[in-house]
Coordinates of C-alpha atoms in Angstrom, one line a residue:
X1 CA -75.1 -55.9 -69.9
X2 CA -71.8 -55.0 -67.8
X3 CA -71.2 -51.5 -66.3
X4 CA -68.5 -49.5 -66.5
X5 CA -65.0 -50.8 -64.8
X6 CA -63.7 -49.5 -61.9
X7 CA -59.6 -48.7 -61.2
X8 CA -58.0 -46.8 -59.3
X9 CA -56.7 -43.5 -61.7
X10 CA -54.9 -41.7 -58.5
X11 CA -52.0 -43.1 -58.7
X12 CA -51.8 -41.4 -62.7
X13 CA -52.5 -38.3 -61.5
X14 CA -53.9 -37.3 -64.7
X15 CA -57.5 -36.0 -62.8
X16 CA -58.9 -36.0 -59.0
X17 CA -62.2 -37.9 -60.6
X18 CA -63.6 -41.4 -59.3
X19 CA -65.3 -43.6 -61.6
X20 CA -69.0 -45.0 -61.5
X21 CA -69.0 -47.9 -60.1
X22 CA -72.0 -50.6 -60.3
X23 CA -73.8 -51.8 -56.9
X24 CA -73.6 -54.9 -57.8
X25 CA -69.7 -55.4 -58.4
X26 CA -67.6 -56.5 -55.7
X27 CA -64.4 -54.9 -55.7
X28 CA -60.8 -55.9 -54.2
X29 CA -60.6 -52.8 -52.5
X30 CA -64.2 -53.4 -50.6
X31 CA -62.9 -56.2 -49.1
X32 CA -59.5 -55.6 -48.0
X33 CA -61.0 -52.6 -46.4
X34 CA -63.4 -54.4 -44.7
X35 CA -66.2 -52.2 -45.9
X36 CA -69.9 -53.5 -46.7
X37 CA -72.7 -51.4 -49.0
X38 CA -73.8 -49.3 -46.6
X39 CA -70.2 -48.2 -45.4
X40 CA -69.2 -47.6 -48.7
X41 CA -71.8 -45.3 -49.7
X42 CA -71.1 -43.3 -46.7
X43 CA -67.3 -43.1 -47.0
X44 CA -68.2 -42.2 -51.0
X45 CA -70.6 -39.4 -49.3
X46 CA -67.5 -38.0 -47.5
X47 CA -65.3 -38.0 -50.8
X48 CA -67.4 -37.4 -53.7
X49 CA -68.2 -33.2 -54.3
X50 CA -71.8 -32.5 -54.8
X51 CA -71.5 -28.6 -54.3
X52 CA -73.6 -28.0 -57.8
X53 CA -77.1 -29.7 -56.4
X54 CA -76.7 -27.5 -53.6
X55 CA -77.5 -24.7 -55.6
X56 CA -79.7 -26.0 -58.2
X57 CA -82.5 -24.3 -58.8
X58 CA -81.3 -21.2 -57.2
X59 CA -81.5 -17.8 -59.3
X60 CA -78.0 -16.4 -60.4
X61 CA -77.9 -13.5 -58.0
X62 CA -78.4 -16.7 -54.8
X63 CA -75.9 -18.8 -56.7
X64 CA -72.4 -18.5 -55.2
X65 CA -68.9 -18.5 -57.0
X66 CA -65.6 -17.4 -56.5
X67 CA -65.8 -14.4 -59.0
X68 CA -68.8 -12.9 -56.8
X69 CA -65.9 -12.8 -54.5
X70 CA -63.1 -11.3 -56.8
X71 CA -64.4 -7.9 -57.4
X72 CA -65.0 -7.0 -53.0
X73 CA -61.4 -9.1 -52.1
X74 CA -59.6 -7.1 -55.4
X75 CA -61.3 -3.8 -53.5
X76 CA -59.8 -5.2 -49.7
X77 CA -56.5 -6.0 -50.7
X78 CA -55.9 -2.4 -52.7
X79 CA -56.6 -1.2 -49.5
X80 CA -54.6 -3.3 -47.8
X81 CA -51.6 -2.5 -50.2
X82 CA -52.6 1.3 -50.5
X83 CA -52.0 1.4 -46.8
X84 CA -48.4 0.0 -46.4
X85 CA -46.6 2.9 -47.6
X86 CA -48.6 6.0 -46.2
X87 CA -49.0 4.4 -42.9
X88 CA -45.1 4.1 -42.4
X89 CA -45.0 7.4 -43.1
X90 CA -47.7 8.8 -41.4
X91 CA -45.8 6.9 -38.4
X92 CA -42.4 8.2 -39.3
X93 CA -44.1 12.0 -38.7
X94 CA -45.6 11.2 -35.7
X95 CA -43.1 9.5 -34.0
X96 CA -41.1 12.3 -35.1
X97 CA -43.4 15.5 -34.2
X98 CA -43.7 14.0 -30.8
X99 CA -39.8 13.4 -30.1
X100 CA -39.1 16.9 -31.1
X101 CA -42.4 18.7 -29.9
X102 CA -42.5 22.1 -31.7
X103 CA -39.5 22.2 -33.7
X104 CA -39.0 21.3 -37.3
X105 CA -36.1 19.2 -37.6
X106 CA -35.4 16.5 -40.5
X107 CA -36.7 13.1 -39.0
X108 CA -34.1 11.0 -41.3
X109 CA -32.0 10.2 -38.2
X110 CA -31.0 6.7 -36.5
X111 CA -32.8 7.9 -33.1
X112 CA -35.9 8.0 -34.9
X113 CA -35.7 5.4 -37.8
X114 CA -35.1 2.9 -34.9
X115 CA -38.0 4.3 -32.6
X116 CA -40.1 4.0 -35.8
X117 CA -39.0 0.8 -36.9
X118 CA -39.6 -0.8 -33.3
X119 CA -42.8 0.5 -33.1
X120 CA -43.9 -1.3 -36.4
X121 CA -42.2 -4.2 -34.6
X122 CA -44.7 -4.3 -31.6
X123 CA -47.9 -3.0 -34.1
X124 CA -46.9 -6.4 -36.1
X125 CA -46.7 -8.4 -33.7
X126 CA -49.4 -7.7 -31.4
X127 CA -51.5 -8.1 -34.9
X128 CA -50.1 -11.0 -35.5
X129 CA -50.4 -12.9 -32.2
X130 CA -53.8 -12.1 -31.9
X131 CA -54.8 -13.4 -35.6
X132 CA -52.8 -16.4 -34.9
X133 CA -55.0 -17.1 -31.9
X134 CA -58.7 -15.9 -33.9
X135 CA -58.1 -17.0 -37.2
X136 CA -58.2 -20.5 -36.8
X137 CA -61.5 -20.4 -34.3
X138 CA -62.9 -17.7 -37.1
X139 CA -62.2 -21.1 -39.9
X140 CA -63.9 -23.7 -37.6
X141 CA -67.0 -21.8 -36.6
X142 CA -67.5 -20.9 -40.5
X143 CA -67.7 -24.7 -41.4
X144 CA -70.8 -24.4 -38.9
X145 CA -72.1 -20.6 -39.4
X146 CA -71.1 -20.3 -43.1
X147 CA -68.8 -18.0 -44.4
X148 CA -69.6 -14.7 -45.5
X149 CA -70.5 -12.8 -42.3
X150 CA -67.5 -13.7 -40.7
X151 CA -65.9 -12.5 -43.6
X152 CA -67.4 -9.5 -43.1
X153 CA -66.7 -9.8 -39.2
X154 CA -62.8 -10.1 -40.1
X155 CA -62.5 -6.7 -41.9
X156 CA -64.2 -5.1 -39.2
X157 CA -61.0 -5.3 -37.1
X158 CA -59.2 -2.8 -40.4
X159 CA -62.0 -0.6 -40.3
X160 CA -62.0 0.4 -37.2
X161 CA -57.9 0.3 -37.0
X162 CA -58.0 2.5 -40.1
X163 CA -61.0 5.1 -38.4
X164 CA -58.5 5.3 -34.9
X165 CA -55.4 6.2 -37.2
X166 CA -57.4 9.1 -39.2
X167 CA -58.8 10.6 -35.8
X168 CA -55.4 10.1 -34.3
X169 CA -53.4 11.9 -37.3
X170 CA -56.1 14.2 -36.9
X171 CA -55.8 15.3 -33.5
X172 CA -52.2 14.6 -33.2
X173 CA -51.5 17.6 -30.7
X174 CA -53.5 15.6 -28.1
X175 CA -53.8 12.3 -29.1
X176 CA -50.2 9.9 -28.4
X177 CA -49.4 8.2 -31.8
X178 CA -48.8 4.9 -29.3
X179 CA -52.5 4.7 -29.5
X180 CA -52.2 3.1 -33.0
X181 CA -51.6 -0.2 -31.4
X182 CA -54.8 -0.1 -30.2
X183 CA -55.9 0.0 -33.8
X184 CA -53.7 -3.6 -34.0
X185 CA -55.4 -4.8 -30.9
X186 CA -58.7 -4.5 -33.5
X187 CA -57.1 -5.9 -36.4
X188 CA -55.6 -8.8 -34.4
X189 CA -59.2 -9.4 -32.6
X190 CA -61.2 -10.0 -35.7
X191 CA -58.1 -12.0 -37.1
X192 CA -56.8 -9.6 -39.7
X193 CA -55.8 -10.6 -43.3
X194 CA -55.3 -14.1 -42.0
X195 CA -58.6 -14.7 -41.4
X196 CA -60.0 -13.0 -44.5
X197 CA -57.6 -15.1 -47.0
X198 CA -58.9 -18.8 -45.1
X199 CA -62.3 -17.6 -45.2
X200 CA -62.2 -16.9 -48.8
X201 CA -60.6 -19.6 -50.0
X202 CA -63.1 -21.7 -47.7
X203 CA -65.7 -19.8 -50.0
X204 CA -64.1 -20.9 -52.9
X205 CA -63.2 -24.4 -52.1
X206 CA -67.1 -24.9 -51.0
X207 CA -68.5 -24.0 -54.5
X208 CA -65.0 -25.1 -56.6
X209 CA -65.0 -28.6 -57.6
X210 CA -61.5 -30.2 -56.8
X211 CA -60.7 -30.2 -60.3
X212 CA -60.8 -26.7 -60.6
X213 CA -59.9 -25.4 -56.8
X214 CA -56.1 -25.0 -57.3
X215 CA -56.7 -22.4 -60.2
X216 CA -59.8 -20.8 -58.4
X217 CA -57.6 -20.3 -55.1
X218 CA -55.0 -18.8 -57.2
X219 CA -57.4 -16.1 -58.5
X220 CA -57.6 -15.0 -54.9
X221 CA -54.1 -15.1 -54.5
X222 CA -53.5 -13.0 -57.9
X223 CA -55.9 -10.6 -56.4
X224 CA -53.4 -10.3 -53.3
X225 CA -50.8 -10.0 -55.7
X226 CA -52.2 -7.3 -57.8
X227 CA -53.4 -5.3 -54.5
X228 CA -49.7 -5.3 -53.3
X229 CA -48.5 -4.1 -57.0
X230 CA -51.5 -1.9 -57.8
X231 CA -52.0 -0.4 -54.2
X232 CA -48.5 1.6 -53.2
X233 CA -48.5 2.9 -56.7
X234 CA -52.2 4.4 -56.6
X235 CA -51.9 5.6 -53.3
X236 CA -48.5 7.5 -53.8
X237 CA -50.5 9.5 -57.1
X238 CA -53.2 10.5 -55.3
X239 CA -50.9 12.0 -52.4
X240 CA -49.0 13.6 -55.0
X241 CA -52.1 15.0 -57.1
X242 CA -54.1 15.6 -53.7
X243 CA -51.1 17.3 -51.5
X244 CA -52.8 14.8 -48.8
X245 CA -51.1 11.9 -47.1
X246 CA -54.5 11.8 -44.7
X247 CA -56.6 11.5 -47.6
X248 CA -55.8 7.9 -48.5
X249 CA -56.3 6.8 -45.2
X250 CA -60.4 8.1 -45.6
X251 CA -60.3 6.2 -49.2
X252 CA -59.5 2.8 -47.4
X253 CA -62.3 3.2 -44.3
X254 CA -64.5 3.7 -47.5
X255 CA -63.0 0.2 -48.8
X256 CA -62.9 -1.3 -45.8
X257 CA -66.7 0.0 -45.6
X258 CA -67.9 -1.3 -49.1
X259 CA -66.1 -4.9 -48.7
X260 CA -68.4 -5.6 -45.4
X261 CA -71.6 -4.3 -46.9
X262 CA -71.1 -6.3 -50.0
X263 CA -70.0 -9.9 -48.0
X264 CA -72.9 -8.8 -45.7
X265 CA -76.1 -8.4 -47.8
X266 CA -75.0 -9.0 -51.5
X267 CA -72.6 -12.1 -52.1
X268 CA -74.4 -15.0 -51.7
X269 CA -73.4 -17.7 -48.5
X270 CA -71.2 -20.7 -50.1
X271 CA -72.7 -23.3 -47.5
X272 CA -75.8 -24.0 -47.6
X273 CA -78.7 -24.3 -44.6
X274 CA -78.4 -28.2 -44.1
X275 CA -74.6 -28.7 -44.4
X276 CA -73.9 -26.0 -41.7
X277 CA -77.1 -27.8 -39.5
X278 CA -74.6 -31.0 -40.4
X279 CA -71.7 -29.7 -39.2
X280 CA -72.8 -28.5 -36.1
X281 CA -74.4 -31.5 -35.4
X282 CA -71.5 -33.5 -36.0
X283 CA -69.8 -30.9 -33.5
X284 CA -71.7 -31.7 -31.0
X285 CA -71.3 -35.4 -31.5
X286 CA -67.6 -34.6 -31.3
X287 CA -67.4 -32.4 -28.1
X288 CA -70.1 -34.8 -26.4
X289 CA -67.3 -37.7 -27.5
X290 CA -64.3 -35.9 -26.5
X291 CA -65.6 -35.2 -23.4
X292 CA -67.0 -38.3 -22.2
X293 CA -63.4 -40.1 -22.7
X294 CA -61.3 -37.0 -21.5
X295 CA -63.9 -35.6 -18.6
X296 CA -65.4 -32.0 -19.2
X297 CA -62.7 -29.8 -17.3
X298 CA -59.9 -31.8 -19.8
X299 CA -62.4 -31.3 -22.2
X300 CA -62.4 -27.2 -21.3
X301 CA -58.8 -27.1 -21.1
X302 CA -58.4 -28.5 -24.4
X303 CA -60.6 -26.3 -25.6
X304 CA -59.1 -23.2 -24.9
X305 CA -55.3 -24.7 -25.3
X306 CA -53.7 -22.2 -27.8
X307 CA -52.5 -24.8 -30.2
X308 CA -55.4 -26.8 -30.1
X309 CA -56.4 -26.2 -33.4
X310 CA -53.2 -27.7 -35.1
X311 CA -54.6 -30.8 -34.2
X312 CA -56.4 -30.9 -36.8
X313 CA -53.3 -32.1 -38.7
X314 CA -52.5 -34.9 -37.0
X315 CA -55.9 -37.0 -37.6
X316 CA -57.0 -39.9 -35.8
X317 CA -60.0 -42.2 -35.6
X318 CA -62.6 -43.6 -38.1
X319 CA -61.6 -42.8 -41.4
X320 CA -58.4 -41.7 -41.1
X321 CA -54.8 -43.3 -42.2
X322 CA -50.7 -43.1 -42.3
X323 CA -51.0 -41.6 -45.5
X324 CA -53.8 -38.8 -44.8
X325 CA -51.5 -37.7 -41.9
X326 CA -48.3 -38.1 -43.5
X327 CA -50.0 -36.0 -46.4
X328 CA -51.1 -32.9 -44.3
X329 CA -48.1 -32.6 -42.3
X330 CA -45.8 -32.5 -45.8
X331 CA -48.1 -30.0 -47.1
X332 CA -48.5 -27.8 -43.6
X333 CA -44.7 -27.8 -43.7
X334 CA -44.3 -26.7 -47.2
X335 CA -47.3 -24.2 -47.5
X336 CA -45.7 -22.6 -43.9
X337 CA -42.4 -22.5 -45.9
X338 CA -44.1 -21.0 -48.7
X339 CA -46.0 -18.4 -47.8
X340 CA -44.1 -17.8 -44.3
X341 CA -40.7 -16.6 -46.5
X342 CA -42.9 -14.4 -48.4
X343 CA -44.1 -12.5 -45.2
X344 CA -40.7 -13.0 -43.4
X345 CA -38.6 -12.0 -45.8
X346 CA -39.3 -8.7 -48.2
X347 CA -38.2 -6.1 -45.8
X348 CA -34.9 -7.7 -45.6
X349 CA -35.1 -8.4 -49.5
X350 CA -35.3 -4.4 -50.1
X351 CA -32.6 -4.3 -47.8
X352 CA -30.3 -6.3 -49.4
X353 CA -30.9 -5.1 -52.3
X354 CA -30.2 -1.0 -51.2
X355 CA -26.8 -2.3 -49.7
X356 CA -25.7 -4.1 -52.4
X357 CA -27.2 -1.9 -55.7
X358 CA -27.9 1.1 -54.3
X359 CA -31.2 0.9 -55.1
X360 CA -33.4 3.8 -54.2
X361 CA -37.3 3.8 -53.5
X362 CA -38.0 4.2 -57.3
X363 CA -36.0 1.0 -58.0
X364 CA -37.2 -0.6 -55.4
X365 CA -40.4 0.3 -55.8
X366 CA -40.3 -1.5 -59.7
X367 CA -38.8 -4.6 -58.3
X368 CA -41.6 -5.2 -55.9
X369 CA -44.6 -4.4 -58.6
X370 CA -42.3 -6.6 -61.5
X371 CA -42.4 -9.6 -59.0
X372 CA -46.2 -9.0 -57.9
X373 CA -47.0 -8.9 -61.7
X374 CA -45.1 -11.5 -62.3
X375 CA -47.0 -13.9 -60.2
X376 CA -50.4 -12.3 -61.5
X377 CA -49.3 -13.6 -64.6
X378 CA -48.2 -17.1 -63.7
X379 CA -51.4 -17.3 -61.3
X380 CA -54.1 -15.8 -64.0
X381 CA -52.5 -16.9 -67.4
X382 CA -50.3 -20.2 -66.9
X383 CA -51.6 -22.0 -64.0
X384 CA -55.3 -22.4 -66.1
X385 CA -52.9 -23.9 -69.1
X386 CA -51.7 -26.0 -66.9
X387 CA -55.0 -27.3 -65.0
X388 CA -56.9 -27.2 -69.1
X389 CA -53.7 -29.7 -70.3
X390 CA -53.8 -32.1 -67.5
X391 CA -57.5 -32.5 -66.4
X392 CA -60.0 -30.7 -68.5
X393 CA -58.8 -32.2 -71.3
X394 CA -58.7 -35.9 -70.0
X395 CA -61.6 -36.0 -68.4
X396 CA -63.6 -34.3 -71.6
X397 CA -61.6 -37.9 -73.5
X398 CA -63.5 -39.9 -70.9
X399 CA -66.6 -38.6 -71.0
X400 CA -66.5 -38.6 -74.8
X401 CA -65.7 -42.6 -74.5
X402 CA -69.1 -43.4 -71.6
X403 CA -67.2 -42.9 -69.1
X404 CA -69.5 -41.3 -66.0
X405 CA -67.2 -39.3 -64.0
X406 CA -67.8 -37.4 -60.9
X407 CA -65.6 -35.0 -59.1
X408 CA -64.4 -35.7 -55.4
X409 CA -62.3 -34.5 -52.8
X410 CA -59.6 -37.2 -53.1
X411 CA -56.3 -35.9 -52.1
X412 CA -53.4 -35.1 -54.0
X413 CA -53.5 -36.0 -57.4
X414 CA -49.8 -36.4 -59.5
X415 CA -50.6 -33.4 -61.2
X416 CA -50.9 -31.3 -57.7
X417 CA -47.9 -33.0 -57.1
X418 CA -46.1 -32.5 -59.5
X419 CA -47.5 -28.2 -60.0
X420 CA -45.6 -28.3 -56.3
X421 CA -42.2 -29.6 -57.0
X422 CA -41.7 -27.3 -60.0
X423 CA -43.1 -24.3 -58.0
X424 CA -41.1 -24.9 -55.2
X425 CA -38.1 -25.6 -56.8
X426 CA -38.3 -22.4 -58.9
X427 CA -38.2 -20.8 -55.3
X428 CA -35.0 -22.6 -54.5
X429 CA -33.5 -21.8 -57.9
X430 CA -34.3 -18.5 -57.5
X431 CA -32.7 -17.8 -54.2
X432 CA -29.6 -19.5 -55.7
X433 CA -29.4 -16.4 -57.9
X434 CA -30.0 -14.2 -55.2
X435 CA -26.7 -15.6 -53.3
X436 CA -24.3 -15.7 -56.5
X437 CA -25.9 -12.2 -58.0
X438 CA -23.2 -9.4 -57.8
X439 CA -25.2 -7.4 -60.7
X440 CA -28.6 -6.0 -60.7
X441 CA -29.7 -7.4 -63.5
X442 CA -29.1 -11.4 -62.2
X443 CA -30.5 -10.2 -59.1
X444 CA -34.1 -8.8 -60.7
X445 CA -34.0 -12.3 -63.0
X446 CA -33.7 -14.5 -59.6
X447 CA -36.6 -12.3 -58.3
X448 CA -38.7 -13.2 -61.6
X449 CA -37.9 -16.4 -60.9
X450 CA -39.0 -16.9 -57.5
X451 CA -42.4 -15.5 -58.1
X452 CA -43.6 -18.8 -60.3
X453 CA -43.4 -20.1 -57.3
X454 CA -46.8 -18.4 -57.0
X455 CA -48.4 -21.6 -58.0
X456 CA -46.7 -23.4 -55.4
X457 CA -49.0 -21.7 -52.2
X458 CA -51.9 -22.3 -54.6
X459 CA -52.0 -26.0 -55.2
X460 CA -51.0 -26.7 -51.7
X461 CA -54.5 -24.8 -50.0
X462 CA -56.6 -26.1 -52.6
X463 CA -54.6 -29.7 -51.9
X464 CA -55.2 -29.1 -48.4
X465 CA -59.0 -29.1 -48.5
X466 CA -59.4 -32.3 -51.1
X467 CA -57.9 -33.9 -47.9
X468 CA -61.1 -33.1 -45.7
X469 CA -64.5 -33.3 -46.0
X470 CA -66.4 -30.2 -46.5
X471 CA -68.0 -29.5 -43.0
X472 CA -63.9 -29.1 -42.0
X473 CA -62.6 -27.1 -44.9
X474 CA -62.4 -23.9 -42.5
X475 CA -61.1 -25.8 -39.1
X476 CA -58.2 -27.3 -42.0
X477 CA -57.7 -23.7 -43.4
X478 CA -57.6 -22.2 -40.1
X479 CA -54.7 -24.5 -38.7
X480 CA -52.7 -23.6 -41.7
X481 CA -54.0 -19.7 -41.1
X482 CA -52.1 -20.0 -37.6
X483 CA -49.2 -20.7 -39.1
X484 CA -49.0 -18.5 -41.4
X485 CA -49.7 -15.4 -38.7
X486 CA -47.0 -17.4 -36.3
X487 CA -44.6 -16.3 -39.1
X488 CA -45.9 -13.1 -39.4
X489 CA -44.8 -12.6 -35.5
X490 CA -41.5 -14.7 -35.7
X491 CA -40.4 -15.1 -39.1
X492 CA -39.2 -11.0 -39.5
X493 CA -37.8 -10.8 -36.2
X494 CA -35.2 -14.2 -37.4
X495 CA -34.4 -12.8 -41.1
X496 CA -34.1 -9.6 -39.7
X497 CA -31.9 -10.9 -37.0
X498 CA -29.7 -12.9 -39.1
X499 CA -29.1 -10.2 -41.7
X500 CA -27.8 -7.8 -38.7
X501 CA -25.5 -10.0 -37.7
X502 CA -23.8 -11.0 -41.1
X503 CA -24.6 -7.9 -42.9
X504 CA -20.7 -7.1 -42.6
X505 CA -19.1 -10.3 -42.9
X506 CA -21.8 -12.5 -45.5
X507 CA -24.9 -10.3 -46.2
X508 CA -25.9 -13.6 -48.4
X509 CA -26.4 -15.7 -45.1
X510 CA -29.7 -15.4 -44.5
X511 CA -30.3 -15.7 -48.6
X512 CA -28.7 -19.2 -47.4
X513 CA -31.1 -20.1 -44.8
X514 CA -34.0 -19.4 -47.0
X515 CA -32.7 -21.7 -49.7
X516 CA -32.1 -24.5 -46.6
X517 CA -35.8 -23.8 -46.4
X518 CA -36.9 -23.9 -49.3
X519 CA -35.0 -27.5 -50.0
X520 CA -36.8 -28.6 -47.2
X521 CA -40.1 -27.6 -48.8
X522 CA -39.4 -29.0 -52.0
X523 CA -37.8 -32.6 -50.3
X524 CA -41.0 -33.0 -48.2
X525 CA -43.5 -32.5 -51.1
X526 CA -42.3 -36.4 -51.6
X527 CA -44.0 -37.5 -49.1
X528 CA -46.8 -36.7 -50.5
X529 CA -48.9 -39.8 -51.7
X530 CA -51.7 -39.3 -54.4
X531 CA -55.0 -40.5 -52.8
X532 CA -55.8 -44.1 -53.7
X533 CA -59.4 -46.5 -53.2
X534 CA -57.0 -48.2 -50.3
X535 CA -56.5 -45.0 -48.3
X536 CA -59.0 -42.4 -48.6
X537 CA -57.8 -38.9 -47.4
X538 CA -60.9 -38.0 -45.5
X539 CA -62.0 -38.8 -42.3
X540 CA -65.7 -38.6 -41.1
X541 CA -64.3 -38.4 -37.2
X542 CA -61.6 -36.1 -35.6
X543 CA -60.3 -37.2 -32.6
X544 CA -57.3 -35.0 -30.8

């Protein structure tokens, strides 16, 4: 009786799933690869995802899952957009009771707008810099320690920024408002939101399979979105209904408070016992290695290098290939891209958009929740379509033909691919409209526009991890994490830069850049190779 065949399906990109294949069958790809039974089964090992017998046999309250996760990071990122708009202002009176002491003059003057608007410059960036630096180390030490208590250790940093900026509003007559940095100095130090988006997508990429990871990741990301949207507009009511801008800033210690109880001692840990044993073993096994051929004080240095854990995107050694690195370097460029604009760029958006419309907060305000919505939408209600269409569907066909099927981390599949290009170019078409707009109307279209390219950031994290084996999911998402808060420090300082120098001869220049950008983005997702049998992207060895 003969077993199923074997092909390689990749290269269709119709579903990141690897076919049985008998012992007994000798394949083309075995040889050319050099590869005998037992190396085979341990390379399979590295791809195949067995995150369901992990938990089996575990009661539903031990049992983890991305929407134990949902409800606590919906609660942290209303806080986190709840805050935006009071603290400004908060900042905006402080700076401005201080510069004028006793008296009670109107603080909507240059001297102080630009007073205010550097200090926010030095708050973001010291935040920033510091996250960029902790982040990453927070993603590799979860891959050994698991990933819920540093979850919880991440948020600590906003709690206690958030506890210094009610005392200080408090006990403004004594207390200098330039203590507030100190409150980034804590954000920064734990690793900020930077560190709490890689560590829960980490969560949700352990118990996700591939299959499903893009759209589980992009729950996440809707809950970002929907915090931004929902946040501003809850916090403004209850300073209107309360008559306290002070109030809201007690309502988010309490979130801030809640979210680290919950991650702490009620959401169940995504890795279990033996894989995090595993990983640090196989840590050891790499420091031990690194420092026998590099000595221990190059070893040290290495160590402690900066930019060390980018190197992570470069791959080398056992397992490894052309196309795995060519792969992660496309997406690292294109994910920065992505989700770099998106931090760079709004301030200078609502700026744009004042000088050229006239529009006030109000309108302002609606443009930012429409877009935020927007990509809720396109994140909770089309992305699934898409993912039910192109891989639920064919692999239930398969398995209703006796076909055995198991999911694996293979690398980008055509689909992935394919989710990218149309996200990313849905960016670049909509910064085209922002250019040409020269009514309102074209302009808020362009802005609808850009925000399917939502699904874009999505598939490219989730991508991003099918690259890796598990034990490196958070090191990989950490590396990508320091990108992201590198942009953070640099990417509003160049937008904002560019826009006040052209502001008065081509306000649509840095509109321009952006597009440059995003072209860039788009033309390097093809260099992206689906994952074949020839070329596995996973390695079982990282060498720097």
């Amino acid at each position: 009786m003969s077993g199923p065949k074997a092909y390689d399906d990749s290269e269709g990109g119709t579903s990141p799933l690897i076919r049985e294949v008998p012992d007994y069958e000798s394949t083309e790809t075995s040889q050319l690869l050099g590869a005998g039974h037992q190396r085979r089964e341990s390379e399979e090992a590295e791809v195949v995802w067995d995150g369901d017998k992990d938990y089996e046999g575990l009661p539903w309250w031990r049992r983890p899952s991305v929407f134990w996760l949902l409800g606590p990071f919906a609660l942290f990122t209303l806080a986190f957009g709840g805050i935006m708009v009071p603290k400004l202002n908060l900042i905006l009176s402080l700076v401005c009771r201080q510069h004028f002491a006793d008296r009670n003059p109107q603080c909507q003057i240059p001297e102080i707008q630009a007073k205010v608007s550097t200090f926010i410059l030095i708050m973001n960036f010291v935040t920033g810099a510091l996250s960029a630096v902790i982040a990453p180390r927070l993603g590799r030490l979860s891959d050994r320690y698991g990933r819920t208590r540093l979850m919880a250790f991440a948020s600590t940093g906003g709690l206690l920024g958030e506890i210094l900026t009610v005392v200080i509003a408090k006990y403004a007559d004594v207390i200098d408002y330039r203590w507030l940095i100190l409150g980034s100095v804590f954000d920064g130090a734990t690793g900020s939101l930077t560190a709490g988006s890689i560590l829960s997508q980490s969560y949700t990429s352990d118990c996700t399979p591939p299959s499903k990871r893009a759209v589980y990741i992009g729950y996440t990301h809707a809950c970002l979105f929907t915090g931004i949207a929902l946040g501003p507009l809850l916090a403004g009511y209850l300073v209107k209904w309360t008559g306290s801008l002070l109030l809201i800033f007690y309502v988010v210690v309490g979130c801030h408070t809640v979210f680290i109880l919950l991650l702490a001692f009620v959401i169940p840990e995504s890795l279990v016992k033996s894989k995090r044993e595993a990983a640090r073993e196989a840590w050891a096994k790499e420091k031990e290695s690194r420092e026998h051929m590099m000595g221990s004080c190059l070893s040290r240095i290495q160590e402690v290098n900066p930019f060390e854990p980018l190197a992570i995107l470069w791959p080398t050694g056992p397992g490894t290939s052309s196309k795995l690195r060519t792969n992660l370097v496309a997406l690292a460029i294109s994910d920065t891209i992505v989700l770099g604009s998106s931090i760079a760029t709004g301030a200078v958006i609502i700026l744009y958009s004042g000088y050229m419309f006239h529009w006030g907060t109000l309108k302002s305000s609606q443009f930012i929740s429409a877009l935020s919505f927007v990509r809720v939408f396109a994140l909770l209600g089309v992305f699934p379509l898409i993912n039910y269409f192109a891989r639920v569907r064919p692999a239930q066909r398969r398995e209703a033909s006796g076909v055995i099927a198991r999911e694996k981390n293979g690398g980008a599949d055509m689909v992935d691919i394919w989710v990218m290009r149309v996200a990313i170019l849905s960016d670049v078409v909509g910064v085209l409209g922002y250019i040409f707009a020269r009514h309102e109307n074209v302009f808020f279209a362009s802005g609808m526009m850009t925000a399917f390219g939502g699904l874009g950031s999505a598939t490219i994290q989730a991508v991003i991890t099918k690259h890796v084996p598990q034990r490196k999911i958070g090191q990989i998402l950490g590396a990508t994490g320091m990108l992201h808060a590198l942009c953070r420090v640099v990417g509003p300082v160049v937008f904002n830069g560019i826009y006040a120098a052209t502001v008065k001869t081509y306000p649509q220049a840095f509109f321009v850049v952006l597009c440059a950008l995003f072209i860039f983005a788009f033309l390097s997702t093809f260099a992206i190779r689906p994952a074949g049998e020839f070329t596995r992207p996973s390695f079982s060895e990282h060498k720097c």
